[in-house]
Amino acid sequence: MTVIDLSLVPAEVVHIITAVIARMTLESLQRYRKLNAGKILPTVLVMEEAHTFIKRYHDDAENQNSAAICCQVFEKIAREGRKFGLGLVLSSQRPSELSPTVLSQCNSYLLHRISNDRDQELVHKLVPDNLRGLLRDLPSLPSRNAILLGWASELPVLVQMNSLPKDQRPKSDDPDFWAVWSGEGLEGSEHGQKIERSVDWQEIATDWQQTGAGEANQTPLVEAEDADTAAEDDDIPF
């Protein structure tokens, strides 16, 4: 398993980087099948915050930005990836912002609590009419609970996620503003003793500058591409 953390990549380039990684993955599997007598290498791309990279866009060829190009790459993977062994797992808090093309290719859904009206409306369109009654509980589902439906389950079921050990949980807890501002209740405080949390902005700025300098000094590696293996009707500009 390979984890690529793009959380600190500037917004101006993150879509291009993501699109290139996804496109290279697809084309690598295409070449693998070509060189191995039609065999496939099952691979899965897992996209966290998928609405950032696979966001619906206006089909205007004259004014396409990097976000639209990134979305087109994943639409291509959703349509053609299966025959090359490439699957997608999308995680998003805003399903209504995802590309309809990609959503239409999804065959299983794990639905956690959804309270936004637009998101609920979209989810209702994704499931058959006879199952929509199960979605009435979506706005009130407890944490770690979800409804599983689609090819992954013969019947829709309510499932509960395993509780992770504290050191393996994602760093996504809500910030305790009052504890930080007042210095009370912070980790390490004893008997109500106040702790002042200091910030070294110079250290942060130095780390930021070193990261930028390191990226600027890297020499790009460009390899020739065999045009014979390109997919038909491919209009993505890289």
Short mmCIF file of C-alpha atoms in Angstrom, two decimals:
data_model
loop_
_atom_site.label_atom_id
_atom_site.label_comp_id
_atom_site.label_asym_id
_atom_site.label_seq_id
_atom_site.Cartn_x
_atom_site.Cartn_y
_atom_site.Cartn_z
CA MET A 1 0.00 0.00 0.00
CA THR A 2 1.24 3.48 -0.89
CA VAL A 3 -0.09 6.64 0.78
CA ILE A 4 0.43 9.97 -1.01
CA ASP A 5 -0.17 12.95 1.27
CA LEU A 6 -1.12 16.04 -0.74
CA SER A 7 -2.42 18.06 2.20
CA LEU A 8 0.38 20.66 2.00
CA VAL A 9 0.57 20.86 -1.79
CA PRO A 10 -0.46 24.34 -3.05
CA ALA A 11 -4.00 24.50 -4.42
CA GLU A 12 -2.68 25.90 -7.72
CA VAL A 13 -0.98 22.61 -8.62
CA VAL A 14 -2.64 19.89 -6.53
CA HIS A 15 -5.17 19.00 -9.25
CA ILE A 16 -2.47 18.59 -11.89
CA ILE A 17 -0.33 16.43 -9.58
CA THR A 18 -3.31 14.25 -8.71
CA ALA A 19 -4.34 13.91 -12.36
CA VAL A 20 -0.83 12.91 -13.43
CA ILE A 21 -0.55 10.26 -10.69
CA ALA A 22 -3.94 8.80 -11.59
CA ARG A 23 -3.23 8.88 -15.33
CA MET A 24 0.17 7.20 -14.87
CA THR A 25 -1.44 4.48 -12.74
CA LEU A 26 -4.02 3.72 -15.43
CA GLU A 27 -1.52 3.70 -18.28
CA SER A 28 0.91 1.52 -16.29
CA LEU A 29 -1.81 -1.10 -15.88
CA GLN A 30 -2.68 -0.82 -19.58
CA ARG A 31 0.95 -1.54 -20.47
CA TYR A 32 1.11 -4.36 -17.92
CA ARG A 33 -1.80 -6.10 -19.62
CA LYS A 34 -0.23 -5.57 -23.04
CA LEU A 35 3.12 -7.07 -21.97
CA ASN A 36 1.63 -9.99 -20.01
CA ALA A 37 -0.70 -11.64 -22.51
CA GLY A 38 -3.85 -9.95 -21.27
CA LYS A 39 -3.32 -10.58 -17.56
CA ILE A 40 -4.34 -7.81 -15.18
CA LEU A 41 -2.86 -6.52 -11.94
CA PRO A 42 -5.76 -5.64 -9.58
CA THR A 43 -5.18 -2.15 -8.16
CA VAL A 44 -7.37 0.24 -6.19
CA LEU A 45 -7.10 4.03 -5.93
CA VAL A 46 -8.61 5.38 -2.71
CA MET A 47 -9.53 9.07 -2.85
CA GLU A 48 -10.05 10.93 0.42
CA GLU A 49 -11.99 14.21 0.11
CA ALA A 50 -12.98 13.09 -3.38
CA HIS A 51 -15.14 16.16 -4.00
CA THR A 52 -11.91 18.17 -4.18
CA PHE A 53 -10.53 16.20 -7.14
CA ILE A 54 -13.62 14.75 -8.83
CA LYS A 55 -15.85 17.79 -8.70
CA ARG A 56 -18.56 18.27 -11.31
CA TYR A 57 -17.65 20.87 -13.92
CA HIS A 58 -19.22 22.77 -16.79
CA ASP A 59 -18.58 21.06 -20.11
CA ASP A 60 -16.98 24.09 -21.74
CA ALA A 61 -13.94 23.08 -23.78
CA GLU A 62 -12.73 26.67 -24.12
CA ASN A 63 -12.56 27.43 -20.40
CA GLN A 64 -11.40 24.25 -18.69
CA ASN A 65 -9.19 24.65 -15.66
CA SER A 66 -6.94 22.16 -13.87
CA ALA A 67 -9.80 20.94 -11.66
CA ALA A 68 -11.87 20.01 -14.72
CA ILE A 69 -8.92 18.19 -16.29
CA CYS A 70 -8.36 16.26 -13.06
CA CYS A 71 -12.01 15.25 -12.98
CA GLN A 72 -11.84 14.07 -16.60
CA VAL A 73 -8.97 11.72 -15.73
CA PHE A 74 -11.04 10.06 -13.00
CA GLU A 75 -14.07 9.89 -15.28
CA LYS A 76 -11.90 7.97 -17.73
CA ILE A 77 -10.77 5.63 -14.94
CA ALA A 78 -14.37 5.10 -13.82
CA ARG A 79 -15.42 4.19 -17.37
CA GLU A 80 -12.43 2.13 -18.52
CA GLY A 81 -10.41 1.17 -15.45
CA ARG A 82 -12.25 -2.08 -14.67
CA LYS A 83 -10.98 -3.93 -17.76
CA PHE A 84 -7.41 -3.09 -16.75
CA GLY A 85 -7.93 -4.07 -13.10
CA LEU A 86 -8.13 -0.53 -11.71
CA GLY A 87 -10.87 0.30 -9.21
CA LEU A 88 -11.86 3.43 -7.30
CA VAL A 89 -12.90 3.96 -3.69
CA LEU A 90 -14.22 7.49 -3.13
CA SER A 91 -14.69 9.13 0.26
CA SER A 92 -16.57 12.42 0.35
CA GLN A 93 -18.63 14.50 2.74
CA ARG A 94 -20.35 16.25 -0.19
CA PRO A 95 -21.56 13.63 -2.69
CA SER A 96 -23.69 16.23 -4.49
CA GLU A 97 -20.48 17.92 -5.69
CA LEU A 98 -19.06 14.78 -7.29
CA SER A 99 -19.03 14.13 -11.03
CA PRO A 100 -22.27 12.45 -12.17
CA THR A 101 -20.23 10.35 -14.61
CA VAL A 102 -18.12 8.87 -11.82
CA LEU A 103 -21.10 8.36 -9.49
CA SER A 104 -23.00 6.49 -12.20
CA GLN A 105 -20.17 3.92 -12.37
CA CYS A 106 -20.15 3.22 -8.61
CA ASN A 107 -21.71 -0.13 -7.69
CA SER A 108 -21.52 -0.09 -3.87
CA TYR A 109 -22.26 2.64 -1.34
CA LEU A 110 -21.36 3.02 2.33
CA LEU A 111 -23.53 5.87 3.57
CA HIS A 112 -22.69 7.62 6.83
CA ARG A 113 -24.70 10.43 8.39
CA ILE A 114 -25.85 12.96 5.79
CA SER A 115 -27.71 16.07 6.87
CA ASN A 116 -27.39 18.40 3.86
CA ASP A 117 -30.57 18.52 1.77
CA ARG A 118 -28.77 18.47 -1.59
CA ASP A 119 -26.66 15.48 -0.57
CA GLN A 120 -29.70 13.60 0.70
CA GLU A 121 -31.54 14.28 -2.57
CA LEU A 122 -28.64 12.89 -4.59
CA VAL A 123 -28.36 9.76 -2.44
CA HIS A 124 -32.08 9.07 -2.89
CA LYS A 125 -31.55 9.14 -6.67
CA LEU A 126 -28.75 6.57 -6.42
CA VAL A 127 -30.80 3.81 -4.79
CA PRO A 128 -33.86 1.91 -6.09
CA ASP A 129 -37.32 3.14 -5.12
CA ASN A 130 -38.01 0.14 -2.87
CA LEU A 131 -34.95 0.92 -0.73
CA ARG A 132 -35.44 4.63 -0.19
CA GLY A 133 -37.27 4.06 3.08
CA LEU A 134 -33.98 2.88 4.60
CA LEU A 135 -32.46 6.29 4.01
CA ARG A 136 -34.80 8.10 6.37
CA ASP A 137 -32.35 7.45 9.21
CA LEU A 138 -29.35 8.96 7.42
CA PRO A 139 -29.57 12.40 9.11
CA SER A 140 -29.53 10.80 12.57
CA LEU A 141 -27.01 7.98 12.17
CA PRO A 142 -24.54 7.83 15.09
CA SER A 143 -20.80 8.11 14.49
CA ARG A 144 -19.13 4.94 13.14
CA ASN A 145 -22.48 3.69 11.79
CA ALA A 146 -23.37 3.47 8.11
CA ILE A 147 -25.75 1.84 5.64
CA LEU A 148 -24.10 -0.55 3.16
CA LEU A 149 -25.89 -1.26 -0.10
CA GLY A 150 -25.08 -2.27 -3.66
CA TRP A 151 -23.01 -5.12 -5.04
CA ALA A 152 -21.08 -5.45 -1.78
CA SER A 153 -24.19 -6.67 0.05
CA GLU A 154 -27.15 -8.74 -1.18
CA LEU A 155 -29.42 -6.74 1.12
CA PRO A 156 -28.91 -3.25 2.56
CA VAL A 157 -27.49 -3.56 6.07
CA LEU A 158 -26.64 -1.23 8.93
CA VAL A 159 -22.97 -1.68 9.81
CA GLN A 160 -20.72 -0.33 12.52
CA MET A 161 -17.08 0.58 11.94
CA ASN A 162 -14.45 -0.93 14.24
CA SER A 163 -13.04 1.46 16.82
CA LEU A 164 -9.39 2.21 16.08
CA PRO A 165 -6.72 2.45 18.78
CA LYS A 166 -6.07 6.06 19.71
CA ASP A 167 -2.64 6.15 18.04
CA GLN A 168 -4.13 4.97 14.72
CA ARG A 169 -7.05 7.39 14.55
CA PRO A 170 -6.97 10.24 12.03
CA LYS A 171 -6.11 13.65 13.43
CA SER A 172 -9.56 15.05 12.76
CA ASP A 173 -11.01 15.87 16.18
CA ASP A 174 -12.81 19.18 16.56
CA PRO A 175 -10.51 21.84 18.05
CA ASP A 176 -11.20 22.82 21.65
CA PHE A 177 -10.96 26.58 21.26
CA TRP A 178 -11.70 27.42 24.88
CA ALA A 179 -9.13 24.97 26.25
CA VAL A 180 -6.38 26.50 24.08
CA TRP A 181 -7.39 30.11 24.66
CA SER A 182 -7.80 29.74 28.41
CA GLY A 183 -4.99 27.22 28.96
CA GLU A 184 -7.29 25.01 31.03
CA GLY A 185 -7.92 21.34 30.32
CA LEU A 186 -4.99 20.93 27.93
CA GLU A 187 -3.07 17.68 27.84
CA GLY A 188 -0.32 17.82 30.45
CA SER A 189 -2.09 20.22 32.81
CA GLU A 190 -2.49 19.06 36.40
CA HIS A 191 -4.99 20.11 39.07
CA GLY A 192 -6.48 22.81 36.86
CA GLN A 193 -3.11 24.47 36.31
CA LYS A 194 -3.13 26.70 33.25
CA ILE A 195 -0.74 25.97 30.37
CA GLU A 196 0.12 28.59 27.79
CA ARG A 197 0.54 27.18 24.30
CA SER A 198 3.24 29.05 22.42
CA VAL A 199 3.77 29.22 18.67
CA ASP A 200 7.14 29.68 16.98
CA TRP A 201 6.11 31.29 13.70
CA GLN A 202 9.73 31.66 12.61
CA GLU A 203 10.18 27.90 12.79
CA ILE A 204 7.06 27.40 10.68
CA ALA A 205 8.23 29.97 8.11
CA THR A 206 11.68 28.36 7.91
CA ASP A 207 10.21 24.92 7.33
CA TRP A 208 7.92 26.37 4.65
CA GLN A 209 10.82 28.04 2.83
CA GLN A 210 12.96 24.90 2.94
CA THR A 211 10.12 22.87 1.46
CA GLY A 212 9.69 25.35 -1.38
CA ALA A 213 13.43 25.45 -2.07
CA GLY A 214 13.63 21.66 -2.14
CA GLU A 215 10.82 21.44 -4.65
CA ALA A 216 12.40 24.10 -6.86
CA ASN A 217 15.75 22.27 -6.98
CA GLN A 218 14.31 18.97 -8.06
CA THR A 219 15.02 17.99 -11.65
CA PRO A 220 11.92 16.73 -13.45
CA LEU A 221 12.13 13.28 -14.98
CA VAL A 222 10.52 13.00 -18.39
CA GLU A 223 10.16 9.70 -20.18
CA ALA A 224 8.99 9.05 -23.71
CA GLU A 225 5.50 7.65 -24.04
CA ASP A 226 4.51 4.94 -26.47
CA ALA A 227 1.61 6.43 -28.44
CA ASP A 228 0.47 2.98 -29.59
CA THR A 229 -0.93 2.15 -26.16
CA ALA A 230 -2.96 5.34 -25.75
CA ALA A 231 -6.68 4.76 -25.31
CA GLU A 232 -9.00 5.62 -28.17
CA ASP A 233 -10.75 8.99 -28.22
CA ASP A 234 -8.45 10.38 -25.52
CA ASP A 235 -8.75 14.17 -25.38
CA ILE A 236 -7.11 14.73 -21.97
CA PRO A 237 -4.17 17.10 -22.57
CA PHE A 238 -1.41 14.94 -21.04
#
